[in-house]
C-alpha cells in the first residue's frame, strides 16, 4: 500500500455528516468529557514535540482519566525554548487538524492516517503512566487498523471525523481555561506561566490560543468542504 498515492475525495455528505457529528461531540458536555482525552493527547504531544525541537529534554508525559495532562521537560527555566514549549499545547490540536484537513483536501487520506499513527506511536514511548499508555495505544491501534484494513470509504469517514474533531475540539479548551481563570482557578495554566516568563499578560496569550484555533477551524473547514 502506497501512502503517498491519492484516493477519491470523500463524498460531500460524508464530510458534512462527520462534521455535524464532531460538532455534537464537542458541544454536548456528556460526550465532550470522555472525548476530550483525544484533545489532551494532542495538547501534551504538542508540548513534547516542541520541547524536542528546541533541544529541551523531554522527561515524561502523563495523561489522566480526568482528561488533564502533564508534560515534564528539563532545560533552561527561561528563554525561547521554554516559552515555545509552553505556547505549543493549546494550538496543537487545531494545527494537527489543519494539517489533516490539508491532506484530506488533496486526497491523501491514507497518508493522513499513517502520519496520525506515527505521531501516536512516537508519543507512546514518552508516556509514563498506565492510563496514558492505554489511551495512546488504543488510539494508535484504531488508526493502524483503519489505515490497513479499512475500505476507502471507511478510511475517508474515519479521517474526516478525526480531523473535524481536532478542529472543533481545539476551540473549546481555551474557552474552558478562560472560564476557570475568571473564577480564580488555574493559576499555573500555560497562559499564566507564559505571562510570568514573558511579562505579556495572560489575556494576550489566551487571545493567541483563541486566534489560532478559530483560524485553523476556518481554514481546515474550507479544505474539507472544498470551498
mmCIF file of C-alpha atoms in Angstrom:
data_model
loop_
_atom_site.group_PDB
_atom_site.id
_atom_site.type_symbol
_atom_site.label_atom_id
_atom_site.label_comp_id
_atom_site.label_asym_id
_atom_site.label_seq_id
_atom_site.Cartn_x
_atom_site.Cartn_y
_atom_site.Cartn_z
ATOM 1 C CA UNK A 1 0.000 0.000 0.000
ATOM 2 C CA UNK A 2 1.473 3.317 -1.101
ATOM 3 C CA UNK A 3 0.558 6.011 1.465
ATOM 4 C CA UNK A 4 1.539 8.768 -0.967
ATOM 5 C CA UNK A 5 -0.956 7.858 -3.660
ATOM 6 C CA UNK A 6 -4.132 9.869 -3.867
ATOM 7 C CA UNK A 7 -7.572 8.460 -3.141
ATOM 8 C CA UNK A 8 -11.004 9.509 -4.263
ATOM 9 C CA UNK A 9 -12.210 12.580 -2.380
ATOM 10 C CA UNK A 10 -14.755 11.798 0.350
ATOM 11 C CA UNK A 11 -18.342 12.369 -0.646
ATOM 12 C CA UNK A 12 -19.809 15.706 0.367
ATOM 13 C CA UNK A 13 -22.368 14.020 2.603
ATOM 14 C CA UNK A 14 -19.580 12.185 4.473
ATOM 15 C CA UNK A 15 -17.724 15.441 5.138
ATOM 16 C CA UNK A 16 -20.906 17.169 6.312
ATOM 17 C CA UNK A 17 -22.165 14.240 8.412
ATOM 18 C CA UNK A 18 -18.834 13.747 10.182
ATOM 19 C CA UNK A 19 -18.588 17.490 10.792
ATOM 20 C CA UNK A 20 -22.037 17.565 12.374
ATOM 21 C CA UNK A 21 -21.186 14.509 14.494
ATOM 22 C CA UNK A 22 -17.964 16.170 15.700
ATOM 23 C CA UNK A 23 -19.912 19.347 16.486
ATOM 24 C CA UNK A 24 -22.332 17.370 18.662
ATOM 25 C CA UNK A 25 -19.487 15.606 20.487
ATOM 26 C CA UNK A 26 -17.647 18.862 21.198
ATOM 27 C CA UNK A 27 -20.723 20.777 22.406
ATOM 28 C CA UNK A 28 -22.658 18.188 24.435
ATOM 29 C CA UNK A 29 -20.967 18.001 27.828
ATOM 30 C CA UNK A 30 -21.598 14.291 28.451
ATOM 31 C CA UNK A 31 -19.971 13.408 25.150
ATOM 32 C CA UNK A 32 -17.220 16.006 25.372
ATOM 33 C CA UNK A 33 -15.850 14.909 28.744
ATOM 34 C CA UNK A 34 -14.631 11.446 27.620
ATOM 35 C CA UNK A 35 -13.823 12.577 24.068
ATOM 36 C CA UNK A 36 -11.623 15.375 25.421
ATOM 37 C CA UNK A 37 -8.929 12.740 26.048
ATOM 38 C CA UNK A 38 -8.051 12.926 22.358
ATOM 39 C CA UNK A 39 -7.536 16.693 22.594
ATOM 40 C CA UNK A 40 -5.367 16.201 25.686
ATOM 41 C CA UNK A 41 -3.217 13.697 23.800
ATOM 42 C CA UNK A 42 -2.652 16.271 21.055
ATOM 43 C CA UNK A 43 -2.091 19.069 23.586
ATOM 44 C CA UNK A 44 0.595 17.220 25.530
ATOM 45 C CA UNK A 45 2.095 15.876 22.313
ATOM 46 C CA UNK A 46 2.461 19.464 21.125
ATOM 47 C CA UNK A 47 4.384 20.371 24.278
ATOM 48 C CA UNK A 48 6.592 17.325 23.860
ATOM 49 C CA UNK A 49 7.337 17.828 20.162
ATOM 50 C CA UNK A 50 8.296 21.478 20.544
ATOM 51 C CA UNK A 51 10.406 20.650 23.597
ATOM 52 C CA UNK A 52 12.433 18.248 21.455
ATOM 53 C CA UNK A 53 12.656 20.718 18.572
ATOM 54 C CA UNK A 54 14.008 23.389 20.927
ATOM 55 C CA UNK A 55 16.516 20.922 22.400
ATOM 56 C CA UNK A 56 14.907 20.612 25.774
ATOM 57 C CA UNK A 57 14.994 17.233 27.470
ATOM 58 C CA UNK A 58 11.601 15.521 27.407
ATOM 59 C CA UNK A 59 11.338 13.592 30.655
ATOM 60 C CA UNK A 60 7.762 12.304 30.664
ATOM 61 C CA UNK A 61 4.201 12.806 29.512
ATOM 62 C CA UNK A 62 1.288 11.787 31.725
ATOM 63 C CA UNK A 63 -2.365 11.584 30.727
ATOM 64 C CA UNK A 64 -5.040 11.331 33.404
ATOM 65 C CA UNK A 65 -8.574 9.975 33.449
ATOM 66 C CA UNK A 66 -9.993 13.435 34.246
ATOM 67 C CA UNK A 67 -8.647 14.498 30.787
ATOM 68 C CA UNK A 68 -5.850 16.576 32.316
ATOM 69 C CA UNK A 69 -2.250 16.004 31.328
ATOM 70 C CA UNK A 70 1.313 16.911 32.249
ATOM 71 C CA UNK A 71 4.476 17.195 30.192
ATOM 72 C CA UNK A 72 7.742 17.323 32.127
ATOM 73 C CA UNK A 73 10.793 18.776 30.394
ATOM 74 C CA UNK A 74 14.234 19.781 31.551
ATOM 75 C CA UNK A 75 16.336 22.704 30.372
ATOM 76 C CA UNK A 76 16.776 26.408 30.938
ATOM 77 C CA UNK A 77 13.927 27.780 33.071
ATOM 78 C CA UNK A 78 13.729 30.882 30.883
ATOM 79 C CA UNK A 79 14.296 31.709 27.246
ATOM 80 C CA UNK A 80 12.701 30.924 23.870
ATOM 81 C CA UNK A 81 12.774 27.148 24.335
ATOM 82 C CA UNK A 82 10.561 27.024 27.392
ATOM 83 C CA UNK A 83 8.278 29.769 26.024
ATOM 84 C CA UNK A 84 7.720 27.915 22.750
ATOM 85 C CA UNK A 85 7.184 24.639 24.608
ATOM 86 C CA UNK A 86 4.517 26.154 26.858
ATOM 87 C CA UNK A 87 2.862 28.006 23.979
ATOM 88 C CA UNK A 88 2.562 24.855 21.852
ATOM 89 C CA UNK A 89 -0.029 22.955 23.891
ATOM 90 C CA UNK A 90 -3.309 24.735 23.201
ATOM 91 C CA UNK A 91 -2.682 25.330 19.465
ATOM 92 C CA UNK A 92 -1.506 21.738 18.845
ATOM 93 C CA UNK A 93 -4.920 20.024 18.323
ATOM 94 C CA UNK A 94 -6.062 22.771 15.951
ATOM 95 C CA UNK A 95 -2.827 22.752 13.955
ATOM 96 C CA UNK A 96 -2.903 18.955 13.695
ATOM 97 C CA UNK A 97 -6.472 19.212 12.470
ATOM 98 C CA UNK A 98 -5.433 21.854 9.930
ATOM 99 C CA UNK A 99 -2.656 19.607 8.643
ATOM 100 C CA UNK A 100 -5.045 16.670 8.411
ATOM 101 C CA UNK A 101 -7.578 18.801 6.543
ATOM 102 C CA UNK A 102 -4.876 19.825 4.046
ATOM 103 C CA UNK A 103 -4.054 16.169 3.380
ATOM 104 C CA UNK A 104 -7.703 15.194 3.000
ATOM 105 C CA UNK A 105 -8.295 18.222 0.803
ATOM 106 C CA UNK A 106 -5.539 16.985 -1.529
ATOM 107 C CA UNK A 107 -6.949 13.422 -1.479
ATOM 108 C CA UNK A 108 -4.139 11.913 0.615
ATOM 109 C CA UNK A 109 -6.362 10.206 3.166
ATOM 110 C CA UNK A 110 -4.172 7.141 3.788
ATOM 111 C CA UNK A 111 -1.143 9.367 4.317
ATOM 112 C CA UNK A 112 -3.085 11.356 6.904
ATOM 113 C CA UNK A 113 -3.913 8.160 8.773
ATOM 114 C CA UNK A 114 -0.324 6.914 8.619
ATOM 115 C CA UNK A 115 1.025 10.211 9.931
ATOM 116 C CA UNK A 116 -1.509 10.064 12.766
ATOM 117 C CA UNK A 117 -0.394 6.529 13.592
ATOM 118 C CA UNK A 118 3.287 7.512 13.553
ATOM 119 C CA UNK A 119 2.726 10.504 15.829
ATOM 120 C CA UNK A 120 0.783 8.396 18.327
ATOM 121 C CA UNK A 121 3.420 5.655 18.373
ATOM 122 C CA UNK A 122 6.169 8.244 18.845
ATOM 123 C CA UNK A 123 4.201 9.755 21.726
ATOM 124 C CA UNK A 124 3.710 6.332 23.286
ATOM 125 C CA UNK A 125 7.394 5.933 24.162
ATOM 126 C CA UNK A 126 7.298 9.100 26.262
ATOM 127 C CA UNK A 127 4.145 8.342 28.282
ATOM 128 C CA UNK A 128 4.898 7.316 31.855
ATOM 129 C CA UNK A 129 1.579 6.289 33.411
ATOM 130 C CA UNK A 130 -0.694 3.306 32.790
ATOM 131 C CA UNK A 131 -3.807 5.259 31.825
ATOM 132 C CA UNK A 132 -1.828 7.344 29.364
ATOM 133 C CA UNK A 133 -0.235 4.274 27.775
ATOM 134 C CA UNK A 134 -3.646 2.624 27.417
ATOM 135 C CA UNK A 135 -5.346 5.622 25.788
ATOM 136 C CA UNK A 136 -2.497 6.315 23.354
ATOM 137 C CA UNK A 137 -2.138 2.625 22.488
ATOM 138 C CA UNK A 138 -5.859 2.255 21.765
ATOM 139 C CA UNK A 139 -5.815 5.412 19.647
ATOM 140 C CA UNK A 140 -2.800 4.221 17.655
ATOM 141 C CA UNK A 141 -4.390 0.796 17.187
ATOM 142 C CA UNK A 142 -7.551 2.390 15.791
ATOM 143 C CA UNK A 143 -5.550 4.443 13.284
ATOM 144 C CA UNK A 144 -3.462 1.450 12.217
ATOM 145 C CA UNK A 145 -6.445 -0.876 11.811
ATOM 146 C CA UNK A 146 -8.388 1.614 9.727
ATOM 147 C CA UNK A 147 -5.376 2.515 7.565
ATOM 148 C CA UNK A 148 -4.514 -1.162 6.921
ATOM 149 C CA UNK A 149 -7.879 -2.887 6.829
ATOM 150 C CA UNK A 150 -10.478 -0.199 6.198
ATOM 151 C CA UNK A 151 -12.067 0.295 2.806
ATOM 152 C CA UNK A 152 -11.525 3.672 1.107
ATOM 153 C CA UNK A 153 -14.964 4.771 2.300
ATOM 154 C CA UNK A 154 -14.227 3.775 5.911
ATOM 155 C CA UNK A 155 -10.837 5.479 5.797
ATOM 156 C CA UNK A 156 -12.399 8.661 4.460
ATOM 157 C CA UNK A 157 -15.118 8.747 7.130
ATOM 158 C CA UNK A 158 -12.654 7.994 9.939
ATOM 159 C CA UNK A 159 -10.165 10.613 8.760
ATOM 160 C CA UNK A 160 -12.837 13.289 8.290
ATOM 161 C CA UNK A 161 -14.335 12.585 11.724
ATOM 162 C CA UNK A 162 -10.926 12.781 13.395
ATOM 163 C CA UNK A 163 -9.933 15.988 11.648
ATOM 164 C CA UNK A 164 -13.266 17.694 12.327
ATOM 165 C CA UNK A 165 -12.973 16.684 15.975
ATOM 166 C CA UNK A 166 -9.487 18.192 16.282
ATOM 167 C CA UNK A 167 -10.574 21.399 14.552
ATOM 168 C CA UNK A 168 -13.751 21.832 16.606
ATOM 169 C CA UNK A 169 -12.333 20.349 19.808
ATOM 170 C CA UNK A 170 -9.334 22.640 19.572
ATOM 171 C CA UNK A 171 -11.600 25.660 20.038
ATOM 172 C CA UNK A 172 -13.222 24.681 23.329
ATOM 173 C CA UNK A 173 -10.227 24.253 25.728
ATOM 174 C CA UNK A 174 -9.178 27.914 25.547
ATOM 175 C CA UNK A 175 -12.720 28.970 26.465
ATOM 176 C CA UNK A 176 -12.696 26.472 29.346
ATOM 177 C CA UNK A 177 -9.399 27.898 30.572
ATOM 178 C CA UNK A 178 -10.772 31.420 30.295
ATOM 179 C CA UNK A 179 -13.783 30.442 32.410
ATOM 180 C CA UNK A 180 -11.600 28.791 35.066
ATOM 181 C CA UNK A 181 -9.367 31.840 35.292
ATOM 182 C CA UNK A 182 -12.417 34.079 35.643
ATOM 183 C CA UNK A 183 -13.427 32.017 38.692
ATOM 184 C CA UNK A 184 -9.926 32.338 40.128
ATOM 185 C CA UNK A 185 -8.766 28.853 39.149
ATOM 186 C CA UNK A 186 -5.860 27.525 37.067
ATOM 187 C CA UNK A 187 -3.127 29.834 38.493
ATOM 188 C CA UNK A 188 -0.438 27.682 36.867
ATOM 189 C CA UNK A 189 -2.082 27.328 33.470
ATOM 190 C CA UNK A 190 0.007 27.570 30.315
ATOM 191 C CA UNK A 191 -1.194 31.160 29.813
ATOM 192 C CA UNK A 192 -0.236 32.170 33.357
ATOM 193 C CA UNK A 193 3.176 30.519 33.166
ATOM 194 C CA UNK A 194 3.784 32.257 29.845
ATOM 195 C CA UNK A 195 2.748 35.569 31.387
ATOM 196 C CA UNK A 196 5.300 35.155 34.178
ATOM 197 C CA UNK A 197 8.040 34.195 31.719
ATOM 198 C CA UNK A 198 7.424 36.884 29.112
ATOM 199 C CA UNK A 199 5.716 39.729 31.036
ATOM 200 C CA UNK A 200 2.990 39.538 28.377
ATOM 201 C CA UNK A 201 -0.430 39.367 30.112
ATOM 202 C CA UNK A 202 -2.136 36.008 30.276
ATOM 203 C CA UNK A 203 -5.106 37.515 28.443
ATOM 204 C CA UNK A 204 -2.908 38.148 25.414
ATOM 205 C CA UNK A 205 -1.817 34.511 25.406
ATOM 206 C CA UNK A 206 -5.454 33.436 25.674
ATOM 207 C CA UNK A 207 -6.262 35.632 22.675
ATOM 208 C CA UNK A 208 -3.422 33.906 20.796
ATOM 209 C CA UNK A 209 -4.850 30.474 21.652
ATOM 210 C CA UNK A 210 -8.326 31.564 20.510
ATOM 211 C CA UNK A 211 -6.998 33.093 17.294
ATOM 212 C CA UNK A 212 -5.042 30.001 16.266
ATOM 213 C CA UNK A 213 -7.979 27.677 16.990
ATOM 214 C CA UNK A 214 -10.553 29.764 15.129
ATOM 215 C CA UNK A 215 -8.294 30.432 12.131
ATOM 216 C CA UNK A 216 -7.444 26.721 11.907
ATOM 217 C CA UNK A 217 -11.140 25.819 12.068
ATOM 218 C CA UNK A 218 -11.964 28.218 9.250
ATOM 219 C CA UNK A 219 -9.038 27.136 7.085
ATOM 220 C CA UNK A 220 -9.454 23.438 7.795
ATOM 221 C CA UNK A 221 -13.186 23.605 7.253
ATOM 222 C CA UNK A 222 -12.670 25.222 3.856
ATOM 223 C CA UNK A 223 -10.234 22.467 2.851
ATOM 224 C CA UNK A 224 -12.610 19.722 3.944
ATOM 225 C CA UNK A 225 -15.641 21.295 2.291
ATOM 226 C CA UNK A 226 -13.687 22.167 -0.856
ATOM 227 C CA UNK A 227 -14.556 25.871 -0.809
#
